[in-house]
Short mmCIF file of C-alpha atoms in Angstrom, two decimals:
data_model
loop_
_atom_site.label_atom_id
_atom_site.label_comp_id
_atom_site.label_asym_id
_atom_site.label_seq_id
_atom_site.Cartn_x
_atom_site.Cartn_y
_atom_site.Cartn_z
CA MET A 272 13.74 -46.15 -19.87
CA SER A 273 10.10 -45.52 -20.67
CA ASP A 274 8.88 -42.51 -22.60
CA ASP A 275 7.17 -41.33 -19.43
CA SER A 276 10.45 -41.28 -17.59
CA GLU A 277 12.18 -39.43 -20.40
CA PHE A 278 9.33 -36.99 -20.50
CA ALA A 279 9.58 -36.42 -16.75
CA HIS A 280 13.33 -36.00 -17.12
CA ASP A 281 12.87 -33.31 -19.75
CA ARG A 282 10.13 -31.60 -17.78
CA ASP A 283 12.36 -31.46 -14.73
CA ALA A 284 15.28 -30.01 -16.69
CA ARG A 285 13.04 -27.36 -18.27
CA ALA A 286 11.72 -26.46 -14.83
CA GLY A 287 15.28 -26.05 -13.57
CA GLU A 288 16.17 -23.87 -16.55
CA TYR A 289 13.14 -21.70 -15.86
CA VAL A 290 14.11 -21.22 -12.22
CA LEU A 291 17.65 -20.30 -13.27
CA GLY A 292 16.08 -17.83 -15.69
CA LEU A 293 17.77 -18.97 -18.89
CA GLY A 294 15.06 -18.43 -21.46
CA ASP A 295 14.35 -15.26 -23.38
CA ALA A 296 11.22 -13.21 -22.73
CA MET A 297 9.02 -15.19 -25.13
CA GLU A 298 10.24 -18.55 -23.86
CA ARG A 299 9.59 -17.54 -20.27
CA LEU A 300 6.09 -16.34 -21.08
CA ALA A 301 5.29 -19.55 -22.97
CA PHE A 302 6.64 -21.62 -20.09
CA GLU A 303 4.54 -19.72 -17.57
CA ARG A 304 1.41 -20.30 -19.64
CA GLU A 305 2.22 -23.99 -19.83
CA MET A 306 2.87 -24.07 -16.09
CA ALA A 307 -0.56 -22.56 -15.41
CA ARG A 308 -2.15 -25.54 -17.18
CA ASP A 309 0.23 -28.27 -16.04
CA ALA A 310 0.29 -28.97 -12.31
CA ALA A 311 3.20 -31.40 -12.63
CA LEU A 312 5.30 -28.75 -14.34
CA ALA A 313 4.40 -26.22 -11.65
CA ALA A 314 5.37 -28.76 -9.00
CA ALA A 315 8.71 -29.35 -10.72
CA VAL A 316 9.36 -25.59 -10.66
CA ALA A 317 8.47 -25.45 -6.98
CA GLU A 318 10.91 -28.29 -6.33
CA TRP A 319 13.72 -26.43 -8.10
CA GLU A 320 12.93 -23.27 -6.17
CA ARG A 321 13.21 -25.31 -2.99
CA ARG A 322 16.50 -26.92 -4.03
CA LEU A 323 18.13 -23.61 -4.98
CA ARG A 324 16.62 -21.64 -2.10
CA PRO A 325 19.86 -21.45 -0.06
CA TRP A 326 21.42 -19.46 -2.89
CA LEU A 327 19.01 -16.64 -2.20
CA ASN A 328 20.95 -16.06 1.01
CA ALA A 329 24.17 -15.53 -0.91
CA PHE A 330 23.20 -12.11 -2.28
CA ARG A 331 24.80 -9.21 -0.46
CA PRO A 332 22.31 -6.70 1.02
CA MET A 333 22.68 -3.16 -0.34
CA SER A 334 20.99 -0.01 0.94
CA PRO A 335 18.28 1.11 -1.48
CA PRO A 336 18.00 4.80 -2.42
CA GLN A 337 16.62 6.89 0.44
CA ALA A 338 13.75 8.21 -1.65
CA LEU A 339 12.46 4.73 -2.44
CA TRP A 340 10.23 4.43 0.63
CA GLU A 341 8.57 7.75 -0.08
CA ARG A 342 7.89 6.70 -3.66
CA LEU A 343 6.60 3.33 -2.53
CA SER A 344 4.33 4.80 0.14
CA ARG A 345 2.83 7.13 -2.46
CA SER A 346 2.23 4.19 -4.79
CA ALA A 347 0.84 1.92 -2.11
CA PHE A 348 -1.18 4.30 0.01
CA GLY A 349 -2.15 6.88 -2.59
CA LEU A 350 -0.87 9.68 -0.38
CA GLU A 351 1.67 12.33 -0.77
CA SER A 352 4.67 11.11 1.14
CA VAL A 353 3.98 10.53 4.80
CA THR A 354 7.64 10.94 5.67
CA ALA A 355 8.35 14.19 3.88
CA ILE A 356 8.30 17.47 5.68
CA PRO A 357 5.94 19.79 3.83
CA ALA A 358 7.71 22.56 1.95
CA HIS A 359 5.44 25.02 3.71
CA PRO A 360 4.82 24.43 7.39
CA LYS A 361 1.09 24.78 6.84
CA ALA A 362 0.61 21.17 5.93
CA SER A 363 -2.29 20.56 3.66
CA GLY A 364 -5.32 19.00 5.25
CA ARG A 365 -5.03 15.97 3.03
CA LEU A 366 -1.40 15.37 3.90
CA LEU A 367 -2.01 15.89 7.57
CA ALA A 368 -5.07 13.65 7.62
CA GLY A 369 -3.14 10.98 5.76
CA ALA A 370 -0.16 11.30 8.03
CA ILE A 371 -2.30 11.09 11.14
CA GLY A 372 -4.07 8.08 9.72
CA PHE A 373 -0.73 6.44 9.11
CA ALA A 374 0.49 7.39 12.55
CA LEU A 375 -2.58 5.88 14.15
CA ALA A 376 -2.23 2.72 12.11
CA ALA A 377 1.42 2.59 13.06
CA GLY A 378 0.51 3.25 16.65
CA ILE A 379 -1.77 0.28 16.75
CA ALA A 380 1.00 -1.90 15.41
CA PHE A 381 3.53 -0.50 17.81
CA ALA A 382 1.11 -1.15 20.61
CA VAL A 383 1.58 -4.80 19.72
CA VAL A 384 5.36 -4.40 19.71
CA LEU A 385 5.32 -2.38 22.87
CA GLY A 386 2.66 -4.51 24.45
CA GLN A 387 5.32 -6.79 25.81
CA PRO A 388 5.61 -5.96 29.51
CA SER A 389 9.37 -5.49 29.42
CA LEU A 390 9.04 -2.87 26.71
CA LEU A 391 6.33 -0.82 28.32
CA PRO A 392 7.16 2.03 30.63
CA SER A 393 5.81 1.54 34.12
CA THR A 394 2.99 3.92 33.33
CA THR A 395 0.12 2.88 31.12
CA ALA A 396 1.24 4.49 27.89
CA LEU A 397 -0.78 4.57 24.69
CA PRO A 398 0.84 5.08 21.30
CA VAL A 399 -0.41 8.27 19.71
CA ALA A 400 1.95 8.88 16.80
CA ALA A 401 4.81 7.40 14.82
CA LEU A 402 7.78 9.48 13.71
CA LEU A 403 9.03 8.03 10.46
CA PRO A 404 12.68 8.33 9.48
CA LYS A 405 13.80 9.92 6.25
CA SER A 406 16.35 7.14 5.96
CA ALA A 407 15.04 3.61 5.63
CA ALA A 408 18.02 2.45 7.68
CA ALA A 409 16.99 4.47 10.75
CA PRO A 410 14.52 3.12 13.31
CA VAL A 411 10.99 4.41 13.68
CA LEU A 412 10.27 6.52 16.77
CA VAL A 413 6.99 5.92 18.50
CA VAL A 414 5.22 8.57 20.59
CA LEU A 415 3.17 7.40 23.58
CA ARG A 416 1.01 9.37 25.97
CA ASP A 417 1.57 8.40 29.59
CA ASN A 418 -1.01 8.46 32.35
CA GLN A 419 0.16 11.87 33.51
CA GLY A 420 -0.59 13.47 30.16
CA GLY A 421 3.04 13.66 29.09
CA LEU A 422 4.57 12.20 25.96
CA LEU A 423 7.14 9.42 25.86
CA ILE A 424 9.26 9.01 22.74
CA ARG A 425 10.84 5.65 22.18
CA SER A 426 13.07 4.36 19.41
CA ILE A 427 12.10 0.98 17.96
CA GLY A 428 15.67 -0.20 17.64
CA ALA A 429 19.02 1.13 18.76
CA LEU A 430 19.57 4.82 18.13
CA ASN A 431 22.86 6.58 18.78
CA ALA A 432 23.72 10.02 17.44
CA PRO A 433 27.08 10.54 15.70
CA ALA A 434 29.93 11.68 17.98
CA GLY A 435 29.47 15.26 19.12
CA LYS A 436 25.88 15.34 17.86
CA GLY A 437 22.47 14.88 19.39
CA TYR A 438 18.86 14.44 18.29
CA GLU A 439 16.52 17.27 19.22
CA LEU A 440 12.75 17.03 19.38
CA TRP A 441 10.50 19.81 18.08
CA SER A 442 6.81 20.49 17.72
CA LEU A 443 5.38 22.40 14.79
CA PRO A 444 1.68 23.18 15.34
CA ALA A 445 -0.42 23.38 12.19
CA GLY A 446 -0.24 26.94 10.92
CA ALA A 447 2.89 27.80 12.86
CA THR A 448 6.07 28.80 11.06
CA ARG A 449 8.61 28.24 13.82
CA PRO A 450 9.13 24.92 15.56
CA VAL A 451 9.29 24.80 19.35
CA ALA A 452 12.05 22.83 21.06
CA LEU A 453 10.82 19.93 23.20
CA GLY A 454 14.15 18.55 24.42
CA MET A 455 16.83 16.09 23.45
CA LEU A 456 16.54 12.37 22.76
CA VAL A 457 18.90 10.43 25.01
CA ASP A 458 19.61 6.85 23.99
CA GLY A 459 16.61 7.00 21.70
CA LYS A 460 14.27 8.15 24.48
CA ALA A 461 12.68 11.37 25.66
CA ARG A 462 9.79 12.57 27.79
CA VAL A 463 7.79 15.73 27.18
CA GLN A 464 5.93 17.22 30.15
CA ALA A 465 2.20 17.61 29.72
CA ASN A 466 2.40 21.41 29.92
CA ALA A 467 4.94 21.52 27.05
CA ILE A 468 2.75 19.64 24.58
CA PRO A 469 1.26 21.90 21.93
CA ALA A 470 -2.51 21.98 21.67
CA GLY A 471 -4.21 21.01 18.43
CA ARG A 472 -2.76 19.27 15.45
CA GLY A 473 0.71 19.56 14.05
CA LEU A 474 3.94 17.76 13.42
CA ILE A 475 6.61 16.41 15.70
CA LEU A 476 10.07 16.60 14.21
CA VAL A 477 13.51 15.35 15.21
CA SER A 478 16.60 17.07 13.87
CA LEU A 479 20.31 16.41 14.11
CA GLU A 480 21.95 19.10 16.22
CA ALA A 481 25.02 19.75 18.34
CA SER A 482 25.15 17.42 21.34
CA GLY A 483 23.59 19.97 23.69
CA GLY A 484 20.89 20.99 21.25
CA SER A 485 20.55 23.85 18.78
CA PRO A 486 22.12 27.02 20.21
CA THR A 487 19.63 29.24 18.38
CA GLY A 488 16.37 27.73 19.55
CA LEU A 489 15.56 26.72 15.97
CA PRO A 490 16.66 23.61 14.07
CA GLN A 491 20.09 24.07 12.54
CA GLY A 492 20.60 20.55 11.24
CA PRO A 493 18.53 18.30 8.96
CA VAL A 494 15.15 17.03 10.07
CA LEU A 495 15.56 13.25 10.19
CA TRP A 496 12.17 12.13 11.56
CA SER A 497 8.69 13.56 11.37
CA GLY A 498 5.17 12.54 12.16
CA ALA A 499 1.71 13.99 12.55
CA PHE A 500 0.45 14.53 16.06
CA ALA A 501 -2.86 15.60 17.54
CA GLY A 502 -2.56 17.22 20.99
CA ALA A 503 -5.45 18.16 23.25
CA SER A 504 -7.81 20.51 21.45
CA MET B 208 11.41 7.62 36.25
CA THR B 209 10.68 5.09 33.56
CA PRO B 210 12.64 1.91 33.17
CA GLY B 211 14.82 1.62 30.07
CA ILE B 212 14.13 -0.63 27.12
CA ARG B 213 16.57 -3.53 27.15
CA LYS B 214 18.42 -4.14 23.93
CA ASP B 215 17.50 -7.83 23.85
CA ASP B 216 13.85 -6.91 24.12
CA ARG B 217 14.20 -4.48 21.25
CA VAL B 218 15.80 -7.15 19.11
CA ALA B 219 13.08 -9.61 20.03
CA ALA B 220 10.44 -7.02 19.19
CA LEU B 221 12.07 -6.24 15.87
CA ASP B 222 12.37 -9.90 15.08
CA ASP B 223 8.62 -10.03 14.80
CA ASP B 224 7.79 -12.90 12.56
CA LEU B 225 7.95 -11.72 8.96
CA ASP B 226 5.26 -14.14 7.91
CA SER B 227 2.79 -12.63 10.35
CA LEU B 228 3.75 -9.14 9.15
CA VAL B 229 2.86 -10.22 5.62
CA GLN B 230 -0.46 -11.52 6.87
CA ARG B 231 -1.08 -8.16 8.51
CA CYS B 232 -0.38 -6.50 5.15
CA SER B 233 -3.26 -8.49 3.73
CA LEU B 234 -5.42 -6.60 6.24
CA ALA B 235 -4.04 -3.29 4.92
CA ASP B 236 -1.81 -2.77 7.96
CA LYS B 237 0.49 0.02 6.79
CA ALA B 238 2.75 -0.18 9.80
CA ALA B 239 3.39 -3.86 9.12
CA PHE B 240 4.22 -2.97 5.52
CA ARG B 241 6.69 -0.33 6.67
CA MET B 242 8.33 -2.80 9.05
CA ILE B 243 8.76 -5.33 6.25
CA TYR B 244 10.29 -2.62 4.09
CA GLU B 245 12.74 -1.66 6.80
CA ARG B 246 13.73 -5.26 7.36
CA GLU B 247 13.91 -6.59 3.83
CA SER B 248 14.44 -3.72 1.37
CA ALA B 249 18.24 -3.90 1.54
CA TYR B 250 18.15 -7.66 0.94
CA LEU B 251 15.83 -7.31 -2.05
CA TYR B 252 17.71 -4.33 -3.45
CA GLY B 253 20.95 -6.31 -3.15
CA ILE B 254 19.44 -9.08 -5.29
CA ALA B 255 18.03 -6.66 -7.87
CA LEU B 256 21.21 -4.60 -8.10
CA ARG B 257 23.46 -7.62 -8.35
CA MET B 258 21.42 -9.05 -11.19
CA THR B 259 20.72 -5.89 -13.18
CA ARG B 260 23.79 -3.74 -12.35
CA GLN B 261 21.51 -0.73 -12.82
CA PRO B 262 20.61 1.18 -9.64
CA ALA B 263 17.54 2.89 -11.11
CA LEU B 264 16.20 -0.36 -12.54
CA ALA B 265 16.96 -2.20 -9.31
CA ALA B 266 15.02 0.43 -7.34
CA ASP B 267 12.10 0.05 -9.75
CA LEU B 268 12.12 -3.71 -9.23
CA VAL B 269 12.14 -3.40 -5.44
CA HIS B 270 9.37 -0.80 -5.65
CA ASP B 271 7.24 -3.09 -7.83
CA THR B 272 7.92 -6.11 -5.65
CA PHE B 273 6.83 -4.31 -2.49
CA LEU B 274 3.78 -2.96 -4.29
CA GLN B 275 2.94 -6.51 -5.31
CA LEU B 276 3.31 -7.53 -1.68
CA TRP B 277 1.00 -4.72 -0.52
CA ARG B 278 -1.67 -5.52 -3.08
CA ASN B 279 -1.41 -9.30 -3.06
CA ALA B 280 -0.27 -10.17 0.45
CA ALA B 281 -3.29 -12.42 0.81
CA ARG B 282 -1.86 -14.66 -1.90
CA TYR B 283 1.19 -15.48 0.16
CA ASP B 284 1.07 -19.10 1.24
CA SER B 285 3.50 -20.01 4.01
CA ARG B 286 3.37 -23.68 3.00
CA HIS B 287 5.53 -22.79 -0.01
CA GLY B 288 8.39 -21.23 1.93
CA THR B 289 8.97 -18.28 4.17
CA ALA B 290 7.84 -14.79 3.28
CA ARG B 291 11.49 -13.81 2.84
CA VAL B 292 11.98 -16.51 0.23
CA TRP B 293 8.75 -15.48 -1.45
CA LEU B 294 9.87 -11.86 -1.71
CA ALA B 295 13.37 -12.80 -2.85
CA THR B 296 11.95 -15.08 -5.52
CA LEU B 297 9.56 -12.37 -6.70
CA VAL B 298 12.31 -9.78 -7.07
CA ARG B 299 14.69 -12.23 -8.73
CA TYR B 300 12.11 -13.26 -11.33
CA ARG B 301 11.28 -9.60 -11.91
CA ALA B 302 14.97 -8.91 -12.45
CA ILE B 303 15.22 -11.75 -14.97
CA ASP B 304 12.14 -10.50 -16.84
CA ALA B 305 13.52 -6.95 -16.87
CA LEU B 306 16.87 -8.17 -18.16
CA ARG B 307 15.19 -10.12 -20.92
CA ARG B 308 13.21 -7.03 -21.93
CA THR B 309 16.09 -4.57 -21.83
CA GLY B 310 19.15 -6.71 -22.56
CA ARG B 311 22.31 -6.40 -20.56
CA GLU B 312 25.20 -6.62 -22.96
CA GLU B 313 26.38 -3.16 -21.96
CA HIS B 314 26.61 -4.28 -18.35
CA LEU B 315 28.71 -7.25 -19.23
CA THR B 316 31.28 -5.00 -20.83
CA GLU B 317 31.16 -2.73 -17.80
CA SER B 318 31.64 -5.61 -15.41
CA PRO B 319 34.66 -7.68 -16.41
CA ASP B 320 34.87 -8.96 -12.84
CA ILE B 321 31.54 -10.70 -13.08
CA ALA B 322 32.97 -14.17 -12.50
CA ASP B 323 34.75 -12.94 -9.40
CA ASP B 324 31.46 -11.65 -8.11
CA ALA B 325 29.94 -15.10 -8.49
CA ASP B 326 32.77 -16.51 -6.40
CA ASP B 327 32.12 -13.81 -3.83
CA ALA B 328 28.49 -14.84 -3.64
CA LEU B 329 29.52 -18.44 -3.09
CA THR B 330 31.75 -17.40 -0.21
CA ARG B 331 28.69 -15.96 1.48
CA LEU B 332 26.76 -19.10 0.63
CA GLU B 333 29.16 -21.10 2.77
CA GLU B 334 28.17 -18.89 5.67
CA SER B 335 24.45 -19.26 5.19
CA ASP B 336 22.26 -21.84 6.86
CA GLY B 337 21.05 -24.87 5.05
CA ALA B 338 23.48 -24.40 2.18
CA ARG B 339 25.97 -27.18 2.80
CA ASP B 340 24.23 -29.76 0.64
CA LEU B 341 23.81 -27.35 -2.23
CA LEU B 342 27.41 -26.24 -2.03
CA ALA B 343 28.69 -29.81 -1.83
CA CYS B 344 26.64 -30.80 -4.86
CA LEU B 345 27.64 -27.70 -6.79
CA THR B 346 31.32 -28.35 -6.27
CA GLY B 347 30.74 -31.89 -7.51
CA LEU B 348 29.81 -30.58 -10.98
CA GLU B 349 32.29 -30.19 -13.79
CA PRO B 350 33.83 -26.71 -13.48
CA ILE B 351 32.25 -25.42 -16.69
CA GLN B 352 28.81 -26.71 -15.69
CA GLN B 353 29.21 -25.14 -12.28
CA ARG B 354 30.19 -21.80 -13.77
CA ALA B 355 27.29 -21.78 -16.22
CA VAL B 356 24.75 -22.55 -13.50
CA ARG B 357 26.21 -19.94 -11.16
CA LEU B 358 26.26 -17.20 -13.80
CA ALA B 359 22.66 -17.92 -14.67
CA PHE B 360 21.43 -17.85 -11.07
CA PHE B 361 23.40 -14.93 -9.66
CA ASP B 362 23.83 -12.75 -12.73
CA GLY B 363 20.69 -13.53 -14.65
CA LEU B 364 22.42 -14.55 -17.89
CA SER B 365 20.29 -16.18 -20.58
CA HIS B 366 21.42 -19.12 -22.68
CA GLY B 367 22.58 -16.75 -25.41
CA GLN B 368 24.44 -14.49 -23.00
CA LEU B 369 26.07 -17.51 -21.40
CA ALA B 370 27.27 -18.62 -24.84
CA ASP B 371 28.83 -15.18 -25.38
CA ARG B 372 30.29 -15.10 -21.91
CA LEU B 373 31.75 -18.61 -22.02
CA GLN B 374 32.70 -18.29 -25.71
CA ALA B 375 31.04 -21.56 -26.65
CA PRO B 376 28.32 -22.56 -29.13
CA LEU B 377 24.75 -22.12 -27.89
CA GLY B 378 23.98 -25.85 -28.12
CA THR B 379 27.07 -26.70 -26.07
CA VAL B 380 26.15 -24.20 -23.38
CA LYS B 381 22.58 -25.53 -23.20
CA SER B 382 23.99 -29.00 -22.77
CA TRP B 383 26.36 -27.88 -19.99
CA VAL B 384 23.52 -26.26 -18.08
CA ARG B 385 21.11 -29.13 -18.53
CA ARG B 386 23.60 -31.78 -17.51
CA GLY B 387 24.71 -29.60 -14.63
CA LEU B 388 21.16 -29.18 -13.39
CA LEU B 389 20.35 -32.87 -13.60
CA SER B 390 23.57 -33.79 -11.75
CA LEU B 391 22.74 -31.20 -9.14
CA ARG B 392 19.26 -32.59 -8.68
CA ARG B 393 20.51 -36.16 -8.41
CA CYS B 394 23.12 -35.20 -5.85
CA LEU B 395 20.71 -33.10 -3.77
CA ASP B 396 18.02 -35.75 -3.79
CA GLU B 397 20.53 -38.38 -2.64
CA ARG B 398 21.85 -36.20 0.16
CA THR B 399 18.41 -35.23 1.41
CA ALA B 400 16.83 -38.69 1.03
CA PRO B 401 15.76 -40.14 4.38
#
């Protein structure tokens, strides 16, 4: 065997050891510096990553902590959480502006998702807000305005309430202290008549209630989705 | 009356191509970022938690990996594997680096069933696509080589930790791993050769 072949042999083994992760912190750092200068070494690492790739599918998915998305969104977007309900119903202007910005960005994306003819209601509906779940496992709800001025709420993904429970929709205009019931979600869907939509800016919330809705006219269960909304001014 | 949304259509909509979602992240598309999080966070957290055995650290690693995605999505190159593989590789390397910084001896003592977990992972491997060649080649290794390679990949053990775990001298363990890797490579290259 030539020296070149032995050298290649050693390089390949070191690349495999790096991909497995066997070295200590200093060894890994030194290897990464060497890899940045040595294209053949980087290629050998890429080859090992390709060979061992199927093993990445062998890890069992686990639900991350519920608060992780909020933390991540703060880190990524530089906002206070866009999913949290403000402690005081008078949401700060910054939070509301951020939330509306997110909702509009989300709306644009959901327009792509919903742009498939089979997903669109028969009316020409435009996404106007996104209701983000407190749990990362729950689907996003998208709010669309139909051509009669009403709102359509649609779940992006299957949504079924626990037995004996239902999801109730509420509006909370900016500055208000009591939410107003807008109706129940049925199979992840709801429609709000134009004359029931609050004017101005505020939040739309969805809470978990008894199957027929809250008996008191105010949310009794936890708020599981929320999103900023701008009605007609 | 509005027509309902068919379940198949929902699934198809949700199965939006992850690679294109990553590309949208490079254009600062927050909704795309959220969709990737919803789809992949449990997978990435499962990797981080399995390797570190520390929920808070695993959450930190997933947080940092997604932040890296958000800030560096433009660096993703689909020629080097799918976005899912890219993210999984990022979080796995982050877990290894974190383990090397913090050590994990305490977790080894807390997890005497660690070898059983590796077997559990291999059971799932049999169910995954594209894994038959790797599994066939792995089972062709000597049992001790196979075990060393598995513990390194799935549990993030270093050479030194492997030596402790397998109760063998460091040099012997290094030799097991190296010979195991080279046998694995030879076998895989033969099986995938045209």
